Amino acid sequence: RSAKKAVMVKKLREPHYGSPWTLIDADDLRKGDVVEVLAKEVIPCDGEVIEGAATVDESAITGESAPVIRESGGDFCSVTGGTTVMSDWIVVRCTADPGDSFLDRMIALVEGAKRRKTPNEIALTILLIALTAILLMATVTLLPYSIYAVNAAGVGHPVTITVLVALLVCLIPTTIGALLSAIGIAGMSRMLGANVVATSGRAVEAAGDIDVLLLDKTGTITLGNRQASTFIPASGVDEVELADAAQLASLADETPEGRSIVVLAKAALQPA
């Protein structure tokens, strides 16, 4: 939050590039204000590009290391506060007030997150409460029973409070809680040996119940250069017809997947 508050922005008087501007704090921006963002500057608010085009580093939000193009008009005009313009310039109209941006909501979500107890910890808490109550009742009943036994036998001395307190301390199962923490640490250590960093014992327990792991981190975990390999037509659809439709749909797609579909379609449409 402190880094975001320190951003100074150029608020434009008119919604176009080169208009006279006033340097203000990013927290003073309001919905509908227009700002000018140049290369190497941080976009101060969520908004839409109304003029210009630039490459934007959105790794702080999406985790993708490759810059993306944001330009006025079309489907690529939305920008997120906290991202950085890498080149050129853009004029942005704010669409959210301070505190309502995507980054602010994400920060608030992280700050307000509380660690929940694992199922084992919940079960252990219930067990400890039950055992403590039972052992406390057993210890408390020893004093009147001791007094009654001494009076009935006429010899000996009743058990003292000091002995009862010492007995209760010895009986309370305090070591079970420490044992659960040790088990969690051991599990995290074993995962670390497999190059997996566990953030909590709950994560270790949840990993034991996972059947399918879906990863979407292109370029880091998954391969960011996927290629089309074959066309599988649906029932009643000819393979040549499918290849022709796929090629037409992917002609304007500049992604590696789109280009590979065009190449595969051309190969499929070539006469044998």
PDB file of C-alpha atoms in Angstrom:
ATOM      1  CA  ARG A   1       0.000   0.000   0.000  1.00  0.00           C
ATOM      2  CA  SER A   2       2.823   2.443   0.817  1.00  0.00           C
ATOM      3  CA  ALA A   3       4.358   2.054  -2.646  1.00  0.00           C
ATOM      4  CA  LYS A   4       1.012   2.721  -4.276  1.00  0.00           C
ATOM      5  CA  LYS A   5       0.355   5.830  -2.190  1.00  0.00           C
ATOM      6  CA  ALA A   6       3.691   7.360  -3.231  1.00  0.00           C
ATOM      7  CA  VAL A   7       2.727   7.491  -6.935  1.00  0.00           C
ATOM      8  CA  MET A   8       2.351  10.984  -8.391  1.00  0.00           C
ATOM      9  CA  VAL A   9       0.303  11.223 -11.593  1.00  0.00           C
ATOM     10  CA  LYS A  10      -0.435  13.741 -14.320  1.00  0.00           C
ATOM     11  CA  LYS A  11      -4.131  14.579 -14.267  1.00  0.00           C
ATOM     12  CA  LEU A  12      -5.151  16.066 -17.622  1.00  0.00           C
ATOM     13  CA  ARG A  13      -7.565  18.947 -17.936  1.00  0.00           C
ATOM     14  CA  GLU A  14      -8.768  17.683 -21.317  1.00  0.00           C
ATOM     15  CA  PRO A  15      -9.101  14.014 -22.360  1.00  0.00           C
ATOM     16  CA  HIS A  16      -6.343  13.998 -24.980  1.00  0.00           C
ATOM     17  CA  TYR A  17      -2.557  13.683 -25.148  1.00  0.00           C
ATOM     18  CA  GLY A  18      -0.593  16.910 -24.691  1.00  0.00           C
ATOM     19  CA  SER A  19      -3.335  18.647 -22.724  1.00  0.00           C
ATOM     20  CA  PRO A  20      -2.266  20.806 -19.736  1.00  0.00           C
ATOM     21  CA  TRP A  21      -1.876  18.664 -16.658  1.00  0.00           C
ATOM     22  CA  THR A  22      -1.643  18.921 -12.889  1.00  0.00           C
ATOM     23  CA  LEU A  23       0.648  16.723 -10.789  1.00  0.00           C
ATOM     24  CA  ILE A  24      -1.392  15.134  -7.979  1.00  0.00           C
ATOM     25  CA  ASP A  25      -1.224  12.146  -5.657  1.00  0.00           C
ATOM     26  CA  ALA A  26      -2.756   8.929  -6.985  1.00  0.00           C
ATOM     27  CA  ASP A  27      -5.085   8.755  -3.966  1.00  0.00           C
ATOM     28  CA  ASP A  28      -6.712  12.016  -5.062  1.00  0.00           C
ATOM     29  CA  LEU A  29      -7.939  10.529  -8.335  1.00  0.00           C
ATOM     30  CA  ARG A  30     -11.631   9.883  -8.755  1.00  0.00           C
ATOM     31  CA  LYS A  31     -13.724   7.886 -11.180  1.00  0.00           C
ATOM     32  CA  GLY A  32     -13.855   9.709 -14.517  1.00  0.00           C
ATOM     33  CA  ASP A  33     -10.521  11.531 -14.121  1.00  0.00           C
ATOM     34  CA  VAL A  34      -8.130  11.357 -17.078  1.00  0.00           C
ATOM     35  CA  VAL A  35      -4.400  10.783 -16.576  1.00  0.00           C
ATOM     36  CA  GLU A  36      -1.379  10.601 -18.850  1.00  0.00           C
ATOM     37  CA  VAL A  37       1.001   7.689 -18.314  1.00  0.00           C
ATOM     38  CA  LEU A  38       4.403   7.636 -20.014  1.00  0.00           C
ATOM     39  CA  ALA A  39       7.024   4.902 -20.357  1.00  0.00           C
ATOM     40  CA  LYS A  40       8.419   3.537 -17.053  1.00  0.00           C
ATOM     41  CA  GLU A  41       5.525   5.051 -15.105  1.00  0.00           C
ATOM     42  CA  VAL A  42       3.004   3.144 -12.990  1.00  0.00           C
ATOM     43  CA  ILE A  43      -0.641   3.182 -14.021  1.00  0.00           C
ATOM     44  CA  PRO A  44      -2.327   4.741 -10.957  1.00  0.00           C
ATOM     45  CA  CYS A  45      -5.864   3.360 -11.280  1.00  0.00           C
ATOM     46  CA  ASP A  46      -8.072   0.830 -12.991  1.00  0.00           C
ATOM     47  CA  GLY A  47      -9.293   2.342 -16.216  1.00  0.00           C
ATOM     48  CA  GLU A  48      -9.610   2.267 -19.967  1.00  0.00           C
ATOM     49  CA  VAL A  49      -7.226   3.600 -22.580  1.00  0.00           C
ATOM     50  CA  ILE A  50      -8.891   6.413 -24.525  1.00  0.00           C
ATOM     51  CA  GLU A  51      -5.847   7.450 -26.551  1.00  0.00           C
ATOM     52  CA  GLY A  52      -2.490   5.953 -27.490  1.00  0.00           C
ATOM     53  CA  ALA A  53      -1.001   2.481 -27.335  1.00  0.00           C
ATOM     54  CA  ALA A  54       1.727   1.014 -25.149  1.00  0.00           C
ATOM     55  CA  THR A  55       3.241  -2.209 -23.898  1.00  0.00           C
ATOM     56  CA  VAL A  56       2.350  -2.811 -20.257  1.00  0.00           C
ATOM     57  CA  ASP A  57       4.060  -5.026 -17.694  1.00  0.00           C
ATOM     58  CA  GLU A  58       1.225  -6.783 -15.831  1.00  0.00           C
ATOM     59  CA  SER A  59       3.425  -9.303 -14.016  1.00  0.00           C
ATOM     60  CA  ALA A  60       2.509  -7.802 -10.636  1.00  0.00           C
ATOM     61  CA  ILE A  61      -1.138  -8.733 -11.263  1.00  0.00           C
ATOM     62  CA  THR A  62      -1.186 -11.736 -13.598  1.00  0.00           C
ATOM     63  CA  GLY A  63       2.273 -13.211 -13.004  1.00  0.00           C
ATOM     64  CA  GLU A  64       2.982 -13.248 -16.742  1.00  0.00           C
ATOM     65  CA  SER A  65       6.478 -11.955 -17.474  1.00  0.00           C
ATOM     66  CA  ALA A  66       5.776 -10.991 -21.100  1.00  0.00           C
ATOM     67  CA  PRO A  67       4.452  -7.418 -21.589  1.00  0.00           C
ATOM     68  CA  VAL A  68       1.047  -7.010 -23.227  1.00  0.00           C
ATOM     69  CA  ILE A  69      -0.238  -4.344 -25.593  1.00  0.00           C
ATOM     70  CA  ARG A  70      -2.923  -1.967 -24.381  1.00  0.00           C
ATOM     71  CA  GLU A  71      -4.508   0.463 -26.826  1.00  0.00           C
ATOM     72  CA  SER A  72      -7.598   2.598 -27.209  1.00  0.00           C
ATOM     73  CA  GLY A  73     -10.679   0.911 -28.629  1.00  0.00           C
ATOM     74  CA  GLY A  74     -11.327  -2.783 -29.048  1.00  0.00           C
ATOM     75  CA  ASP A  75     -10.840  -5.505 -26.469  1.00  0.00           C
ATOM     76  CA  PHE A  76      -7.412  -4.410 -25.237  1.00  0.00           C
ATOM     77  CA  CYS A  77      -8.252  -1.025 -23.738  1.00  0.00           C
ATOM     78  CA  SER A  78      -8.613  -2.067 -20.088  1.00  0.00           C
ATOM     79  CA  VAL A  79      -5.678  -1.449 -17.741  1.00  0.00           C
ATOM     80  CA  THR A  80      -5.152  -2.310 -14.087  1.00  0.00           C
ATOM     81  CA  GLY A  81      -3.761   0.015 -11.451  1.00  0.00           C
ATOM     82  CA  GLY A  82      -0.308  -0.977 -10.217  1.00  0.00           C
ATOM     83  CA  THR A  83       0.952  -2.165 -13.617  1.00  0.00           C
ATOM     84  CA  THR A  84       3.815  -0.411 -15.419  1.00  0.00           C
ATOM     85  CA  VAL A  85       3.994   1.092 -18.904  1.00  0.00           C
ATOM     86  CA  MET A  86       7.120  -0.252 -20.595  1.00  0.00           C
ATOM     87  CA  SER A  87       7.132   1.868 -23.757  1.00  0.00           C
ATOM     88  CA  ASP A  88       5.244   4.669 -25.535  1.00  0.00           C
ATOM     89  CA  TRP A  89       2.362   6.451 -23.779  1.00  0.00           C
ATOM     90  CA  ILE A  90      -1.345   6.115 -23.063  1.00  0.00           C
ATOM     91  CA  VAL A  91      -4.138   8.350 -21.840  1.00  0.00           C
ATOM     92  CA  VAL A  92      -6.290   6.544 -19.267  1.00  0.00           C
ATOM     93  CA  ARG A  93      -9.751   7.364 -17.926  1.00  0.00           C
ATOM     94  CA  CYS A  94     -10.168   6.033 -14.370  1.00  0.00           C
ATOM     95  CA  THR A  95     -13.071   3.639 -13.870  1.00  0.00           C
ATOM     96  CA  ALA A  96     -12.672   3.058 -10.117  1.00  0.00           C
ATOM     97  CA  ASP A  97     -12.246   5.256  -7.061  1.00  0.00           C
ATOM     98  CA  PRO A  98      -9.269   4.785  -4.703  1.00  0.00           C
ATOM     99  CA  GLY A  99      -9.845   1.707  -2.570  1.00  0.00           C
ATOM    100  CA  ASP A 100     -12.097   0.041  -5.155  1.00  0.00           C
ATOM    101  CA  SER A 101      -9.442  -0.970  -7.675  1.00  0.00           C
ATOM    102  CA  PHE A 102      -8.486  -4.572  -8.381  1.00  0.00           C
ATOM    103  CA  LEU A 103      -5.155  -4.162  -6.582  1.00  0.00           C
ATOM    104  CA  ASP A 104      -6.826  -2.598  -3.524  1.00  0.00           C
ATOM    105  CA  ARG A 105      -9.324  -5.449  -3.312  1.00  0.00           C
ATOM    106  CA  MET A 106      -6.542  -7.996  -3.667  1.00  0.00           C
ATOM    107  CA  ILE A 107      -4.496  -6.319  -0.902  1.00  0.00           C
ATOM    108  CA  ALA A 108      -7.554  -6.171   1.371  1.00  0.00           C
ATOM    109  CA  LEU A 109      -8.234  -9.851   0.716  1.00  0.00           C
ATOM    110  CA  VAL A 110      -4.684 -10.783   1.684  1.00  0.00           C
ATOM    111  CA  GLU A 111      -4.687  -8.540   4.760  1.00  0.00           C
ATOM    112  CA  GLY A 112      -8.032  -9.888   5.950  1.00  0.00           C
ATOM    113  CA  ALA A 113      -7.214 -13.514   5.362  1.00  0.00           C
ATOM    114  CA  LYS A 114      -7.058 -15.580   8.526  1.00  0.00           C
ATOM    115  CA  ARG A 115      -5.480 -18.968   8.792  1.00  0.00           C
ATOM    116  CA  ARG A 116      -8.125 -21.618   9.277  1.00  0.00           C
ATOM    117  CA  LYS A 117      -7.490 -24.664  11.406  1.00  0.00           C
ATOM    118  CA  THR A 118      -6.903 -27.946   9.660  1.00  0.00           C
ATOM    119  CA  PRO A 119      -9.352 -30.844  10.207  1.00  0.00           C
ATOM    120  CA  ASN A 120      -6.742 -32.601  12.338  1.00  0.00           C
ATOM    121  CA  GLU A 121      -6.277 -29.497  14.480  1.00  0.00           C
ATOM    122  CA  ILE A 122     -10.037 -29.189  14.991  1.00  0.00           C
ATOM    123  CA  ALA A 123     -10.311 -32.847  15.985  1.00  0.00           C
ATOM    124  CA  LEU A 124      -7.312 -32.501  18.291  1.00  0.00           C
ATOM    125  CA  THR A 125      -8.803 -29.426  19.973  1.00  0.00           C
ATOM    126  CA  ILE A 126     -12.038 -31.293  20.688  1.00  0.00           C
ATOM    127  CA  LEU A 127     -10.074 -34.275  22.026  1.00  0.00           C
ATOM    128  CA  LEU A 128      -7.927 -32.107  24.302  1.00  0.00           C
ATOM    129  CA  ILE A 129     -10.969 -30.295  25.704  1.00  0.00           C
ATOM    130  CA  ALA A 130     -12.747 -33.587  26.399  1.00  0.00           C
ATOM    131  CA  LEU A 131      -9.701 -35.227  28.003  1.00  0.00           C
ATOM    132  CA  THR A 132      -8.940 -32.149  30.098  1.00  0.00           C
ATOM    133  CA  ALA A 133     -12.525 -32.027  31.391  1.00  0.00           C
ATOM    134  CA  ILE A 134     -12.509 -35.745  32.263  1.00  0.00           C
ATOM    135  CA  LEU A 135      -9.119 -35.599  34.002  1.00  0.00           C
ATOM    136  CA  LEU A 136     -10.084 -32.433  35.876  1.00  0.00           C
ATOM    137  CA  MET A 137     -13.238 -34.100  37.190  1.00  0.00           C
ATOM    138  CA  ALA A 138     -11.248 -37.186  38.195  1.00  0.00           C
ATOM    139  CA  THR A 139      -8.666 -35.087  40.040  1.00  0.00           C
ATOM    140  CA  VAL A 140     -11.275 -32.973  41.834  1.00  0.00           C
ATOM    141  CA  THR A 141     -13.140 -36.055  43.078  1.00  0.00           C
ATOM    142  CA  LEU A 142      -9.939 -37.433  44.624  1.00  0.00           C
ATOM    143  CA  LEU A 143     -10.002 -34.869  47.452  1.00  0.00           C
ATOM    144  CA  PRO A 144     -13.446 -35.732  48.920  1.00  0.00           C
ATOM    145  CA  TYR A 145     -12.787 -39.437  48.338  1.00  0.00           C
ATOM    146  CA  SER A 146      -9.453 -39.134  50.195  1.00  0.00           C
ATOM    147  CA  ILE A 147     -11.117 -37.334  53.119  1.00  0.00           C
ATOM    148  CA  TYR A 148     -13.874 -39.961  53.274  1.00  0.00           C
ATOM    149  CA  ALA A 149     -11.366 -42.843  53.153  1.00  0.00           C
ATOM    150  CA  VAL A 150      -9.229 -41.352  55.954  1.00  0.00           C
ATOM    151  CA  ASN A 151     -12.272 -40.772  58.173  1.00  0.00           C
ATOM    152  CA  ALA A 152     -13.592 -44.255  57.497  1.00  0.00           C
ATOM    153  CA  ALA A 153     -10.269 -45.974  58.213  1.00  0.00           C
ATOM    154  CA  GLY A 154      -9.235 -43.668  61.020  1.00  0.00           C
ATOM    155  CA  VAL A 155      -5.631 -43.591  59.863  1.00  0.00           C
ATOM    156  CA  GLY A 156      -3.549 -41.594  57.414  1.00  0.00           C
ATOM    157  CA  HIS A 157      -3.901 -38.088  56.047  1.00  0.00           C
ATOM    158  CA  PRO A 158      -6.043 -36.754  53.200  1.00  0.00           C
ATOM    159  CA  VAL A 159      -4.269 -35.952  49.958  1.00  0.00           C
ATOM    160  CA  THR A 160      -3.050 -32.354  49.799  1.00  0.00           C
ATOM    161  CA  ILE A 161      -3.940 -29.701  47.228  1.00  0.00           C
ATOM    162  CA  THR A 162      -0.299 -29.596  46.099  1.00  0.00           C
ATOM    163  CA  VAL A 163      -0.362 -33.280  45.200  1.00  0.00           C
ATOM    164  CA  LEU A 164      -3.641 -32.872  43.324  1.00  0.00           C
ATOM    165  CA  VAL A 165      -2.284 -29.934  41.298  1.00  0.00           C
ATOM    166  CA  ALA A 166       0.877 -31.882  40.456  1.00  0.00           C
ATOM    167  CA  LEU A 167      -1.227 -34.872  39.414  1.00  0.00           C
ATOM    168  CA  LEU A 168      -3.443 -32.713  37.179  1.00  0.00           C
ATOM    169  CA  VAL A 169      -0.417 -31.150  35.496  1.00  0.00           C
ATOM    170  CA  CYS A 170       1.005 -34.594  34.777  1.00  0.00           C
ATOM    171  CA  LEU A 171      -2.282 -35.930  33.415  1.00  0.00           C
ATOM    172  CA  ILE A 172      -3.231 -33.064  31.058  1.00  0.00           C
ATOM    173  CA  PRO A 173      -2.202 -34.167  27.512  1.00  0.00           C
ATOM    174  CA  THR A 174      -0.258 -31.040  26.563  1.00  0.00           C
ATOM    175  CA  THR A 175       2.312 -32.938  24.509  1.00  0.00           C
ATOM    176  CA  ILE A 176      -0.259 -34.070  21.930  1.00  0.00           C
ATOM    177  CA  GLY A 177      -0.559 -30.531  20.539  1.00  0.00           C
ATOM    178  CA  ALA A 178       3.201 -30.238  20.194  1.00  0.00           C
ATOM    179  CA  LEU A 179       3.301 -33.623  18.488  1.00  0.00           C
ATOM    180  CA  LEU A 180       0.873 -32.445  15.789  1.00  0.00           C
ATOM    181  CA  SER A 181       3.068 -29.430  15.044  1.00  0.00           C
ATOM    182  CA  ALA A 182       6.092 -31.701  14.791  1.00  0.00           C
ATOM    183  CA  ILE A 183       4.233 -33.922  12.322  1.00  0.00           C
ATOM    184  CA  GLY A 184       3.343 -30.884  10.197  1.00  0.00           C
ATOM    185  CA  ILE A 185       6.929 -29.655  10.195  1.00  0.00           C
ATOM    186  CA  ALA A 186       8.142 -33.110   9.196  1.00  0.00           C
ATOM    187  CA  GLY A 187       5.690 -33.159   6.283  1.00  0.00           C
ATOM    188  CA  MET A 188       6.777 -29.709   5.119  1.00  0.00           C
ATOM    189  CA  SER A 189      10.418 -30.812   5.347  1.00  0.00           C
ATOM    190  CA  ARG A 190       9.746 -33.867   3.169  1.00  0.00           C
ATOM    191  CA  MET A 191       7.961 -31.716   0.591  1.00  0.00           C
ATOM    192  CA  LEU A 192      10.880 -29.283   0.593  1.00  0.00           C
ATOM    193  CA  GLY A 193      13.138 -32.210  -0.267  1.00  0.00           C
ATOM    194  CA  ALA A 194      11.012 -32.673  -3.403  1.00  0.00           C
ATOM    195  CA  ASN A 195      11.422 -28.965  -4.315  1.00  0.00           C
ATOM    196  CA  VAL A 196       7.888 -28.122  -3.143  1.00  0.00           C
ATOM    197  CA  VAL A 197       7.475 -25.206  -0.719  1.00  0.00           C
ATOM    198  CA  ALA A 198       4.531 -25.652   1.669  1.00  0.00           C
ATOM    199  CA  THR A 199       3.208 -22.486   3.295  1.00  0.00           C
ATOM    200  CA  SER A 200       1.385 -24.215   6.156  1.00  0.00           C
ATOM    201  CA  GLY A 201       0.423 -27.528   7.651  1.00  0.00           C
ATOM    202  CA  ARG A 202      -3.045 -27.093   6.176  1.00  0.00           C
ATOM    203  CA  ALA A 203      -1.495 -27.100   2.707  1.00  0.00           C
ATOM    204  CA  VAL A 204       0.285 -30.364   3.502  1.00  0.00           C
ATOM    205  CA  GLU A 205      -2.966 -31.984   4.674  1.00  0.00           C
ATOM    206  CA  ALA A 206      -4.867 -30.684   1.637  1.00  0.00           C
ATOM    207  CA  ALA A 207      -2.212 -32.110  -0.684  1.00  0.00           C
ATOM    208  CA  GLY A 208      -3.011 -35.585   0.591  1.00  0.00           C
ATOM    209  CA  ASP A 209      -6.599 -35.300  -0.685  1.00  0.00           C
ATOM    210  CA  ILE A 210      -5.709 -34.022  -4.175  1.00  0.00           C
ATOM    211  CA  ASP A 211      -6.533 -36.271  -7.127  1.00  0.00           C
ATOM    212  CA  VAL A 212      -6.092 -33.773  -9.999  1.00  0.00           C
ATOM    213  CA  LEU A 213      -3.690 -30.812 -10.074  1.00  0.00           C
ATOM    214  CA  LEU A 214      -4.460 -28.107 -12.661  1.00  0.00           C
ATOM    215  CA  LEU A 215      -1.550 -25.730 -13.349  1.00  0.00           C
ATOM    216  CA  ASP A 216      -1.931 -22.499 -15.331  1.00  0.00           C
ATOM    217  CA  LYS A 217       1.401 -20.676 -15.210  1.00  0.00           C
ATOM    218  CA  THR A 218       2.458 -20.334 -18.815  1.00  0.00           C
ATOM    219  CA  GLY A 219       6.187 -20.026 -19.334  1.00  0.00           C
ATOM    220  CA  THR A 220       7.091 -21.131 -15.801  1.00  0.00           C
ATOM    221  CA  ILE A 221       5.344 -24.445 -15.200  1.00  0.00           C
ATOM    222  CA  THR A 222       3.544 -25.085 -18.470  1.00  0.00           C
ATOM    223  CA  LEU A 223       4.903 -24.690 -22.016  1.00  0.00           C
ATOM    224  CA  GLY A 224       3.926 -21.366 -23.565  1.00  0.00           C
ATOM    225  CA  ASN A 225       4.319 -22.520 -27.169  1.00  0.00           C
ATOM    226  CA  ARG A 226       1.546 -25.045 -27.668  1.00  0.00           C
ATOM    227  CA  GLN A 227       1.097 -26.410 -31.178  1.00  0.00           C
ATOM    228  CA  ALA A 228      -1.952 -27.919 -32.862  1.00  0.00           C
ATOM    229  CA  SER A 229      -1.221 -31.508 -33.850  1.00  0.00           C
ATOM    230  CA  THR A 230      -4.373 -32.912 -35.437  1.00  0.00           C
ATOM    231  CA  PHE A 231      -7.977 -32.136 -36.338  1.00  0.00           C
ATOM    232  CA  ILE A 232     -10.650 -34.365 -34.786  1.00  0.00           C
ATOM    233  CA  PRO A 233     -13.959 -33.685 -36.569  1.00  0.00           C
ATOM    234  CA  ALA A 234     -17.284 -34.187 -34.837  1.00  0.00           C
ATOM    235  CA  SER A 235     -19.809 -36.685 -36.075  1.00  0.00           C
ATOM    236  CA  GLY A 236     -21.153 -35.665 -39.474  1.00  0.00           C
ATOM    237  CA  VAL A 237     -18.352 -33.146 -40.157  1.00  0.00           C
ATOM    238  CA  ASP A 238     -15.767 -33.737 -42.874  1.00  0.00           C
ATOM    239  CA  GLU A 239     -12.115 -33.282 -41.889  1.00  0.00           C
ATOM    240  CA  VAL A 240     -11.479 -30.958 -44.846  1.00  0.00           C
ATOM    241  CA  GLU A 241     -14.480 -28.839 -43.845  1.00  0.00           C
ATOM    242  CA  LEU A 242     -13.189 -28.660 -40.263  1.00  0.00           C
ATOM    243  CA  ALA A 243      -9.688 -27.682 -41.416  1.00  0.00           C
ATOM    244  CA  ASP A 244     -11.085 -24.933 -43.650  1.00  0.00           C
ATOM    245  CA  ALA A 245     -13.266 -23.512 -40.843  1.00  0.00           C
ATOM    246  CA  ALA A 246     -10.394 -23.661 -38.343  1.00  0.00           C
ATOM    247  CA  GLN A 247      -8.087 -21.857 -40.757  1.00  0.00           C
ATOM    248  CA  LEU A 248     -10.589 -19.060 -41.367  1.00  0.00           C
ATOM    249  CA  ALA A 249     -11.176 -18.665 -37.627  1.00  0.00           C
ATOM    250  CA  SER A 250      -7.435 -18.473 -36.874  1.00  0.00           C
ATOM    251  CA  LEU A 251      -6.156 -16.246 -39.687  1.00  0.00           C
ATOM    252  CA  ALA A 252      -6.134 -13.147 -37.465  1.00  0.00           C
ATOM    253  CA  ASP A 253      -4.861 -14.996 -34.384  1.00  0.00           C
ATOM    254  CA  GLU A 254      -1.211 -14.036 -33.811  1.00  0.00           C
ATOM    255  CA  THR A 255      -0.687 -16.398 -30.887  1.00  0.00           C
ATOM    256  CA  PRO A 256       1.525 -19.481 -31.322  1.00  0.00           C
ATOM    257  CA  GLU A 257      -1.591 -21.648 -31.072  1.00  0.00           C
ATOM    258  CA  GLY A 258      -3.390 -19.688 -33.780  1.00  0.00           C
ATOM    259  CA  ARG A 259      -0.439 -19.783 -36.173  1.00  0.00           C
ATOM    260  CA  SER A 260      -0.010 -23.528 -35.630  1.00  0.00           C
ATOM    261  CA  ILE A 261      -3.696 -24.091 -36.492  1.00  0.00           C
ATOM    262  CA  VAL A 262      -3.235 -22.217 -39.784  1.00  0.00           C
ATOM    263  CA  VAL A 263      -0.124 -24.259 -40.636  1.00  0.00           C
ATOM    264  CA  LEU A 264      -1.888 -27.522 -39.788  1.00  0.00           C
ATOM    265  CA  ALA A 265      -4.948 -26.511 -41.818  1.00  0.00           C
ATOM    266  CA  LYS A 266      -2.840 -25.676 -44.881  1.00  0.00           C
ATOM    267  CA  ALA A 267      -1.186 -29.083 -44.652  1.00  0.00           C
ATOM    268  CA  ALA A 268      -4.579 -30.777 -44.344  1.00  0.00           C
ATOM    269  CA  LEU A 269      -6.040 -28.857 -47.309  1.00  0.00           C
ATOM    270  CA  GLN A 270      -3.168 -29.580 -49.668  1.00  0.00           C
ATOM    271  CA  PRO A 271      -4.085 -32.148 -52.306  1.00  0.00           C
ATOM    272  CA  ALA A 272      -2.517 -35.540 -51.794  1.00  0.00           C
TER     273      ALA A 272
END
